[in-house]
PDB file of C-alpha atoms in Angstrom:
ATOM      1  CA  MET Z   1    -126.232 -30.643 105.613  1.00  0.00           C
ATOM      2  CA  THR Z   2    -124.906 -32.709 108.474  1.00  0.00           C
ATOM      3  CA  ALA Z   3    -125.498 -32.470 112.188  1.00  0.00           C
ATOM      4  CA  ASP Z   4    -122.875 -30.757 114.309  1.00  0.00           C
ATOM      5  CA  GLY Z   5    -122.054 -31.461 117.955  1.00  0.00           C
ATOM      6  CA  ASP Z   6    -125.274 -29.960 119.304  1.00  0.00           C
ATOM      7  CA  GLY Z   7    -127.519 -31.933 116.925  1.00  0.00           C
ATOM      8  CA  ALA Z   8    -128.361 -28.902 114.751  1.00  0.00           C
ATOM      9  CA  PRO Z   9    -127.822 -29.225 111.021  1.00  0.00           C
ATOM     10  CA  GLY Z  10    -124.486 -27.859 109.802  1.00  0.00           C
ATOM     11  CA  PRO Z  11    -122.662 -27.527 106.484  1.00  0.00           C
ATOM     12  CA  ALA Z  12    -121.196 -30.619 104.855  1.00  0.00           C
ATOM     13  CA  ASP Z  13    -118.125 -28.688 103.603  1.00  0.00           C
ATOM     14  CA  PRO Z  14    -115.380 -28.600 106.298  1.00  0.00           C
ATOM     15  CA  LEU Z  15    -114.332 -25.074 105.273  1.00  0.00           C
ATOM     16  CA  GLU Z  16    -117.878 -23.797 105.673  1.00  0.00           C
ATOM     17  CA  ALA Z  17    -118.074 -25.528 109.049  1.00  0.00           C
ATOM     18  CA  ALA Z  18    -114.827 -23.853 110.153  1.00  0.00           C
ATOM     19  CA  ALA Z  19    -116.074 -20.461 108.950  1.00  0.00           C
ATOM     20  CA  GLU Z  20    -119.344 -20.882 110.859  1.00  0.00           C
ATOM     21  CA  ALA Z  21    -117.474 -21.952 114.000  1.00  0.00           C
ATOM     22  CA  ALA Z  22    -115.213 -18.902 113.763  1.00  0.00           C
ATOM     23  CA  ALA Z  23    -118.210 -16.626 113.240  1.00  0.00           C
ATOM     24  CA  ARG Z  24    -119.927 -18.116 116.315  1.00  0.00           C
ATOM     25  CA  ALA Z  25    -116.739 -17.646 118.368  1.00  0.00           C
ATOM     26  CA  PHE Z  26    -116.370 -14.002 117.344  1.00  0.00           C
ATOM     27  CA  ARG Z  27    -120.017 -13.296 118.163  1.00  0.00           C
ATOM     28  CA  LEU Z  28    -119.379 -14.592 121.686  1.00  0.00           C
ATOM     29  CA  LEU Z  29    -116.372 -12.324 122.327  1.00  0.00           C
ATOM     30  CA  PRO Z  30    -117.433  -9.075 123.993  1.00  0.00           C
ATOM     31  CA  ALA Z  31    -115.678  -5.896 122.898  1.00  0.00           C
ATOM     32  CA  GLY Z  32    -113.859  -4.340 125.819  1.00  0.00           C
ATOM     33  CA  PRO Z  33    -112.886  -0.703 126.323  1.00  0.00           C
ATOM     34  CA  ALA Z  34    -109.354  -1.444 125.085  1.00  0.00           C
ATOM     35  CA  ASP Z  35    -110.790  -2.846 121.816  1.00  0.00           C
ATOM     36  CA  THR Z  36    -112.353   0.424 120.720  1.00  0.00           C
ATOM     37  CA  PRO Z  37    -110.260   3.556 120.111  1.00  0.00           C
ATOM     38  CA  ALA Z  38    -110.989   6.581 122.254  1.00  0.00           C
ATOM     39  CA  PRO Z  39    -112.620   9.600 120.605  1.00  0.00           C
ATOM     40  CA  ASP Z  40    -110.464  12.644 119.847  1.00  0.00           C
ATOM     41  CA  ASP Z  41    -111.448  16.289 120.527  1.00  0.00           C
ATOM     42  CA  ARG Z  42    -113.861  16.309 117.582  1.00  0.00           C
ATOM     43  CA  GLY Z  43    -115.637  13.125 118.668  1.00  0.00           C
ATOM     44  CA  HIS Z  44    -113.956  10.957 116.006  1.00  0.00           C
ATOM     45  CA  ARG Z  45    -112.411   7.663 116.981  1.00  0.00           C
ATOM     46  CA  VAL Z  46    -108.611   7.715 116.812  1.00  0.00           C
ATOM     47  CA  ALA Z  47    -106.985   4.679 115.222  1.00  0.00           C
ATOM     48  CA  GLY Z  48    -104.340   2.836 117.231  1.00  0.00           C
ATOM     49  CA  ARG Z  49    -100.706   3.494 116.356  1.00  0.00           C
ATOM     50  CA  ILE Z  50     -98.736   0.954 114.383  1.00  0.00           C
ATOM     51  CA  ASN Z  51     -95.004   0.629 114.977  1.00  0.00           C
ATOM     52  CA  THR Z  52     -93.439   1.009 111.522  1.00  0.00           C
ATOM     53  CA  ASP Z  53     -89.785   0.879 112.515  1.00  0.00           C
ATOM     54  CA  PRO Z  54     -88.127  -0.822 109.493  1.00  0.00           C
ATOM     55  CA  ASP Z  55     -86.156  -3.241 111.668  1.00  0.00           C
ATOM     56  CA  THR Z  56     -89.178  -4.510 113.576  1.00  0.00           C
ATOM     57  CA  VAL Z  57     -91.455  -4.589 110.517  1.00  0.00           C
ATOM     58  CA  GLU Z  58     -89.022  -6.824 108.625  1.00  0.00           C
ATOM     59  CA  ARG Z  59     -88.518  -9.134 111.607  1.00  0.00           C
ATOM     60  CA  ASP Z  60     -92.249  -9.320 112.344  1.00  0.00           C
ATOM     61  CA  LEU Z  61     -93.060 -10.065 108.703  1.00  0.00           C
ATOM     62  CA  LEU Z  62     -90.429 -12.805 108.635  1.00  0.00           C
ATOM     63  CA  ARG Z  63     -91.857 -14.218 111.869  1.00  0.00           C
ATOM     64  CA  LEU Z  64     -95.375 -14.202 110.390  1.00  0.00           C
ATOM     65  CA  VAL Z  65     -94.258 -15.967 107.204  1.00  0.00           C
ATOM     66  CA  LEU Z  66     -92.325 -18.595 109.157  1.00  0.00           C
ATOM     67  CA  THR Z  67     -95.344 -19.057 111.435  1.00  0.00           C
ATOM     68  CA  LEU Z  68     -97.585 -19.764 108.447  1.00  0.00           C
ATOM     69  CA  VAL Z  69     -95.033 -22.196 106.988  1.00  0.00           C
ATOM     70  CA  GLU Z  70     -94.754 -23.972 110.356  1.00  0.00           C
ATOM     71  CA  LEU Z  71     -98.537 -24.178 110.656  1.00  0.00           C
ATOM     72  CA  LEU Z  72     -98.770 -25.752 107.194  1.00  0.00           C
ATOM     73  CA  ARG Z  73     -95.916 -28.131 108.035  1.00  0.00           C
ATOM     74  CA  GLN Z  74     -97.730 -29.292 111.163  1.00  0.00           C
ATOM     75  CA  VAL Z  75    -101.009 -29.741 109.270  1.00  0.00           C
ATOM     76  CA  MET Z  76     -99.198 -31.840 106.634  1.00  0.00           C
ATOM     77  CA  GLU Z  77     -97.559 -33.881 109.381  1.00  0.00           C
ATOM     78  CA  ARG Z  78    -100.905 -34.604 111.052  1.00  0.00           C
ATOM     79  CA  GLN Z  79    -102.440 -35.582 107.712  1.00  0.00           C
ATOM     80  CA  ALA Z  80     -99.504 -37.895 106.998  1.00  0.00           C
ATOM     81  CA  LEU Z  81     -99.874 -39.559 110.403  1.00  0.00           C
ATOM     82  CA  ARG Z  82    -103.582 -40.030 109.734  1.00  0.00           C
ATOM     83  CA  ARG Z  83    -102.791 -41.749 106.430  1.00  0.00           C
ATOM     84  CA  VAL Z  84    -100.216 -43.989 108.119  1.00  0.00           C
ATOM     85  CA  ASP Z  85    -102.736 -44.923 110.827  1.00  0.00           C
ATOM     86  CA  GLN Z  86    -105.339 -45.755 108.169  1.00  0.00           C
ATOM     87  CA  GLY Z  87    -102.878 -48.025 106.365  1.00  0.00           C
ATOM     88  CA  ASP Z  88    -103.197 -46.139 103.058  1.00  0.00           C
ATOM     89  CA  LEU Z  89     -99.436 -46.148 102.447  1.00  0.00           C
ATOM     90  CA  SER Z  90     -96.916 -48.817 101.602  1.00  0.00           C
ATOM     91  CA  GLU Z  91     -93.941 -49.309 103.915  1.00  0.00           C
ATOM     92  CA  GLU Z  92     -91.715 -47.554 101.374  1.00  0.00           C
ATOM     93  CA  ASP Z  93     -94.101 -44.580 101.197  1.00  0.00           C
ATOM     94  CA  GLU Z  94     -94.206 -44.361 104.989  1.00  0.00           C
ATOM     95  CA  GLU Z  95     -90.416 -44.333 105.154  1.00  0.00           C
ATOM     96  CA  ARG Z  96     -90.138 -41.638 102.485  1.00  0.00           C
ATOM     97  CA  LEU Z  97     -92.829 -39.559 104.171  1.00  0.00           C
ATOM     98  CA  GLY Z  98     -91.105 -39.816 107.540  1.00  0.00           C
ATOM     99  CA  GLU Z  99     -87.770 -38.721 106.076  1.00  0.00           C
ATOM    100  CA  THR Z 100     -89.416 -35.801 104.272  1.00  0.00           C
ATOM    101  CA  LEU Z 101     -91.148 -34.607 107.443  1.00  0.00           C
ATOM    102  CA  MET Z 102     -87.877 -34.792 109.397  1.00  0.00           C
ATOM    103  CA  VAL Z 103     -86.080 -32.769 106.698  1.00  0.00           C
ATOM    104  CA  LEU Z 104     -88.863 -30.156 106.726  1.00  0.00           C
ATOM    105  CA  HIS Z 105     -88.645 -29.884 110.508  1.00  0.00           C
ATOM    106  CA  ASP Z 106     -84.854 -29.536 110.392  1.00  0.00           C
ATOM    107  CA  ARG Z 107     -85.050 -26.854 107.683  1.00  0.00           C
ATOM    108  CA  MET Z 108     -87.633 -24.898 109.672  1.00  0.00           C
ATOM    109  CA  ALA Z 109     -85.401 -25.046 112.745  1.00  0.00           C
ATOM    110  CA  ALA Z 110     -82.405 -23.910 110.641  1.00  0.00           C
ATOM    111  CA  LEU Z 111     -84.393 -21.013 109.136  1.00  0.00           C
ATOM    112  CA  CYS Z 112     -85.479 -19.913 112.588  1.00  0.00           C
ATOM    113  CA  GLU Z 113     -81.946 -20.166 113.940  1.00  0.00           C
ATOM    114  CA  SER Z 114     -80.477 -18.184 111.034  1.00  0.00           C
ATOM    115  CA  HIS Z 115     -82.903 -15.338 111.806  1.00  0.00           C
ATOM    116  CA  GLY Z 116     -82.510 -15.428 115.585  1.00  0.00           C
ATOM    117  CA  LEU Z 117     -85.839 -17.128 116.286  1.00  0.00           C
ATOM    118  CA  THR Z 118     -86.890 -20.394 117.864  1.00  0.00           C
ATOM    119  CA  LEU Z 119     -89.816 -22.594 116.844  1.00  0.00           C
ATOM    120  CA  GLU Z 120     -91.506 -21.475 120.085  1.00  0.00           C
ATOM    121  CA  ASP Z 121     -91.289 -17.837 118.886  1.00  0.00           C
ATOM    122  CA  LEU Z 122     -93.577 -18.775 115.997  1.00  0.00           C
ATOM    123  CA  ASN Z 123     -96.466 -19.747 118.252  1.00  0.00           C
ATOM    124  CA  LEU Z 124     -98.633 -16.632 118.088  1.00  0.00           C
ATOM    125  CA  ASP Z 125    -100.869 -15.850 121.048  1.00  0.00           C
ATOM    126  CA  LEU Z 126    -104.431 -15.465 119.773  1.00  0.00           C
ATOM    127  CA  GLY Z 127    -105.686 -14.007 123.042  1.00  0.00           C
ATOM    128  CA  PRO Z 128    -108.858 -15.731 124.268  1.00  0.00           C
ATOM    129  CA  LEU Z 129    -108.507 -18.408 121.572  1.00  0.00           C
ATOM    130  CA  GLY Z 130    -105.122 -19.504 122.950  1.00  0.00           C
ATOM    131  CA  PRO Z 131    -101.916 -20.226 121.047  1.00  0.00           C
ATOM    132  CA  LEU Z 132    -101.994 -20.770 117.282  1.00  0.00           C
ATOM    133  CA  LEU Z 133     -99.825 -23.894 117.235  1.00  0.00           C
ATOM    134  CA  PRO Z 134    -100.451 -26.952 119.397  1.00  0.00           C
ATOM    135  CA  PRO Z 135     -97.877 -27.788 122.071  1.00  0.00           C
ATOM    136  CA  PRO Z 136     -94.998 -29.987 120.854  1.00  0.00           C
ATOM    137  CA  GLY Z 137     -95.263 -33.701 121.404  1.00  0.00           C
TER     138      GLY Z 137
END
């Protein structure tokens, strides 16, 4: 166990720490009237409707997959920059890594363009948590 920001002991595993942070965040979010379905005539809660139009389902699924790929690409990019800053890589490795990251970015932009999306379209709004992806730059 390690201490977290408030001095209380926390898990040593980063995944456990992230899970605990998410659990704390969700406990803090109050459920509003719009979050719970209204009861029907028999007193049962009615589930919200899901739009299952084949055209929008396919596009939304593609958008979700590309969003996950972009998130992973950005995480890899940040990890690569961390390794460069730490001096773990040779100059040749840094060059190869930089070229690879540029190719990945270009391919993501091309995939988005071929499906009528932009990289900004992939930034899902997580409501009170804010956008999924950090701002560019």
